[in-house]
Amino acid sequence: MDSNDLFALPSDAGGDGHLPLLNGLNDEQLAAATLEGGHALILAGAGSGKTRVLTTRIAWLLQTGRATPGGILAVTFTNKAAKEMLTRLSAMLPINVRGMWIGTFHGLCNRMLRAHYKSANLPQTFQILDTQDQLSAIKRLCKQFQVDEEALPPKQLQYFISGCKEEGLRPSDVQARDMAERKKVELYQLYEDQCLREGVVDFGELMLRSYELLRDNAPIRQHYQHRFRHMLVDEFQDTNRLQYLWLKQLAGEMVGGQFQSHSSVIAVGDDDQSIYAFRGARVGNMQDFVREFEVRQQIKLEQNYRSYSNILDSANALISHNSNRLGKNLRTDQGPGEPVRVSESATDMAEAQWMVEEIKSLIKSDGFARSEIAVLYRSNAQSRILETSLFNAGVPYRVYGGLRFFERAEIKHALAYLRLLENPHDDTSFMRVVNFPPRGIGARTTEQLQEGAQAAGCSLYDAVTAVAGKAGTKLQSFVAMIDVLREETQGKTLRETIERMLVVSGLIEHYQTEKEGADRIDNLGELVTAAESFVTQEGFGRDAVAIPLDEQQAMGVPGSGQSPVSQGLDPDAPLLDTPLPDAANPAIVNPDTGETLSPLVAFLTHAALEAGDNQAQGGQDAVQMMTVHASKGLEFDVVFIGGLEEGLFPHENAMTDTGGLEEERRLMYVAITRARKRLYLSTSQTRMLHGTTRYNVRSRFLDELPETALKWLTPRHSGFGSGMGSLAYGGGGGGGRSSGGGYGDSAPSMWGKTPVPVQKAEPAHGIKKGANVFHNKFGEGKVLAVEGTGDDARAQVNFPRHGTKWLALSVAKLTVV
DNA sequence: CCTCGCTTAGTTTTT
DNA sequence: CTAAGCGAGG
C-alpha cells in the first residue's frame, strides 16, 4: 500500500503548510505528523525518524491549535523514550510540558490511580512493588500457606500472577483446568488480598487497576475519553493484551457491537522489531488495532537515515525470511558504503581477540570514538570473555545491563525504611529491614510475628505488641525507632528525612564497619542527592507540580484557548477525588486533581517506576557492550555482532516455542540496523559453554544475508563440520566462497589459496591421528582425529582425566610427546 | 549471626 | 565454568 495514494498531503486548510517545525520532513513523515481524522497505524522502520515524527506531531497539534497540552496523551515503554520525547518537544516549542500526559504506560497508570485513588479503592499513599519486592511478597505468602516450594516455586507463581494480570485476568476470570492450576489461582487470590491489606501494588496491578477503573467507572472513563482527543503510542508492537485494552477504554465505547471513538489514536510501531513476545508483547495488537479501530490510514516510514545500503540490504534480506510480516523495506540515499565484514574464528577466545584488535585499529587508524563502537551479543554470558580481552588490551569499555541504582541492596534497604514511615503496614518492607542492620531479631522471632499477624489479620507492624518476652522487646524497640523517626521527620524536607533515617536506622554505621561498605555508603549519599534533585529539579516538578489554568492557556499557542477540541485540565471536575491537604510537608500538587502529595511518597513512587540507569560506570569515552535487546533504539557508527552460531543466535531455547525462530531473526534484524557506517559479524567454531567446549555450526542468519553486501575476512566454509557429515546446517552449500571478488584480501596470506578439501591438507602443525600430545591444562592425551587447515585446524583429543575434547590448534598449545 | 561449602542452573527485560 | 542461593555448622 502506498501511503501517498492514501493521503493527500495536508491541503493546508488551516494555513499551516509552512510551519517551520515541519521543515525537513519527507513526504511520509509529513503525512504521519499531520494526520487528521481518526486512527492511524504508522509502520516505522528502524532509523526512519520515528521519534521525530511523534514529537513533530505533538508540536504541530499544539501549534495549530488542534489540541491543548492537556488533550494529549503519549505513551511509551521506557522512561528513556518518554524523556527523549519531552526533551525534543521542549526544544521545538516554548511550552510547558507539565500538563501533558507523556510517559510510560505504568507512569500514566500511576498518575491516574493517584488522581482517583478512592474510586480505585487504593490508599492515597499506595506503594509500588518492583519485581524483587513482588517475589519476596510471594515467598512470604507461600511460607504462610505452607506451599510446597518444590511443587510450586515462588518464581513460577510470580510468573503466573504477572501473566494473568497482563492478560487482564483477575483470579475469578482464570479457568483452572487441573489441581495445580487451581492452587495457583487460589494463591493468586491470596496474594491479591495480601497486597490490598498492605496497601501495595505491583507493576501489573498498576495497569490492571487503571484499566478496571476506566472500564467500571463511566464518569471517569468519559472524562478521559473527552479529554484525550489525541493519543500517540510508541513501540506499539511491544504492547501486551492489557495495554491494548487500556488504550481501547480511553479511545472509545462499544455501542451495540460497534466501536465508537471520538479521538485519534496514532500507533507507531515496527512488527519487524518485535522482540519481546517472550514477556507478553503481542504483535497481533497491530492487526487487532487496524481491525477494531477501523484504521483506514496506514503509513510506512521506509526511508532510513541511519545506515548505508549494504547494511540495510543485509537487514532487508534477512527479515524477508520471516513470514507473517506486515511488509516493509528500508531504503537509503546514502549509497552502499562499506561491505558488511564477516569473520569466523576458531574459538571464542580468538573471536574476542580479533574484535579487540579490530577495535583498536578502528580507534587508532580510522579515528572512531570509542563510544561509537558497540559490541552486541545475544546473551549476557558472552560479555565476560570480551571484557577480559578489552581489559587486558587496556581499552575502556562499558557494559550495559547490570544492577540499576534503585535496585541495589543498600538502596532497597533505605527505601524500605522510608516506606515504613509512610505505610507501616507494608510487610515486605518490614521484613526487609526488621533485622537489617542485624539487631538480634532472628528467624524464629519473625516467624512468631507472622503467625501472630495472620491470626489477628493485621500487619506485622501491628502484631508486634502481641509478641511477648525478650523477642517482643527487640521488636518493640524496632517499631519504636520507626515511630520516633516518623515523628521527628514530620515537616522536614525530604533530604533531612533521608539523612536522619540513614543515621537512626543504623545503616550508615553498619556499612562503615563492613569491609566493602564504602561503595555502599557512597550510594546512600547518592540517594540523598537523587532525592534532592528530584524535589528541586524537573524530575518531580515536571510530573506533579500544578500549573495554573491561565498558564496552560498562555503556553499554548494562538487559538488554543478557543480551539474546538480544547479540554484543558479541569481540576473542578466532580469525578475527581477530593483533595487531602498535607499541611506538614511542602505541598506538591497533583496537576490533575490539585491534591497535595507528600514529597516522600512521590519520591518512593519515582524510585519504583524509574529504577535508574542500568549502566555500570558512566563518564569517559568507552566501547559500548550490551545485549541485542538492550541495543534497541540505539545506534552506533560501528557495530560488532558476536556469537553468530546455531544454538546461540538463534538461541536454542527460542527454537522450541512457535514463532521462536522468527523472533530470533527479528532480533538479528534489530542488531544489524543499529549500525550506521560499519558492521562486523562474527562467528566462532567453538565456544566454552557451561564449562565444556562446544562445537557450533555457523548461524543460519549468516547464510540469509546477500552475498554482494558481504566481505568475508576469513574463508567461508560450506558449513562447519561438513567434513564429518554431521552438524552442517543445510543452507550453506552453494552459498559461495568469496574468493573471486577481491574479498578476503585482508586475511592472512595462507588463505588466499584455493580451498583444499579438508582431510587432505598437509598438517603444518605436525599433529597426527594416534599421536600422544601434551596440553598445559588437560595433561597428556591421545589424538583421535585431525581436521581443517591453518587457523581452522583442530584435533580431537582424548584426555584420560578430562574426557574427549576438540581443540583448535591455532589456540590450544599442543606438543607432541 | 555469619561463613563456608555444596548444589544447581545457566536467554532476552521494562515497568 | 561460575555465580547465586541455600543449608549446616561454628
Tab-separated table of C-alpha atoms in Angstrom, chain A residues 132 138 177 227 256 304 313 326 355 454 472 601 632 668 729 770 781 786:
chain	number	residue	atom	x	y	z
A	132	GLN	CA	12.079	-8.110	43.555
A	138	ILE	CA	5.051	-14.084	47.154
A	177	ARG	CA	-8.029	-26.878	34.258
A	227	ARG	CA	-10.015	14.879	27.380
A	256	GLY	CA	-24.182	-2.043	20.017
A	304	ASN	CA	16.248	5.156	6.587
A	313	ASP	CA	20.252	-4.674	2.222
A	326	LEU	CA	3.154	-6.550	7.509
A	355	MET	CA	37.430	-7.944	17.924
A	454	GLN	CA	-2.034	-13.937	60.478
A	472	GLY	CA	8.985	-8.821	71.848
A	601	VAL	CA	5.506	9.288	48.591
A	632	LYS	CA	17.079	-1.483	20.595
A	668	MET	CA	19.168	-10.144	14.428
A	729	TYR	CA	23.200	-26.641	8.573
A	770	GLY	CA	47.075	-41.534	17.016
A	781	GLY	CA	46.095	-37.244	25.743
A	786	VAL	CA	42.507	-34.074	12.995
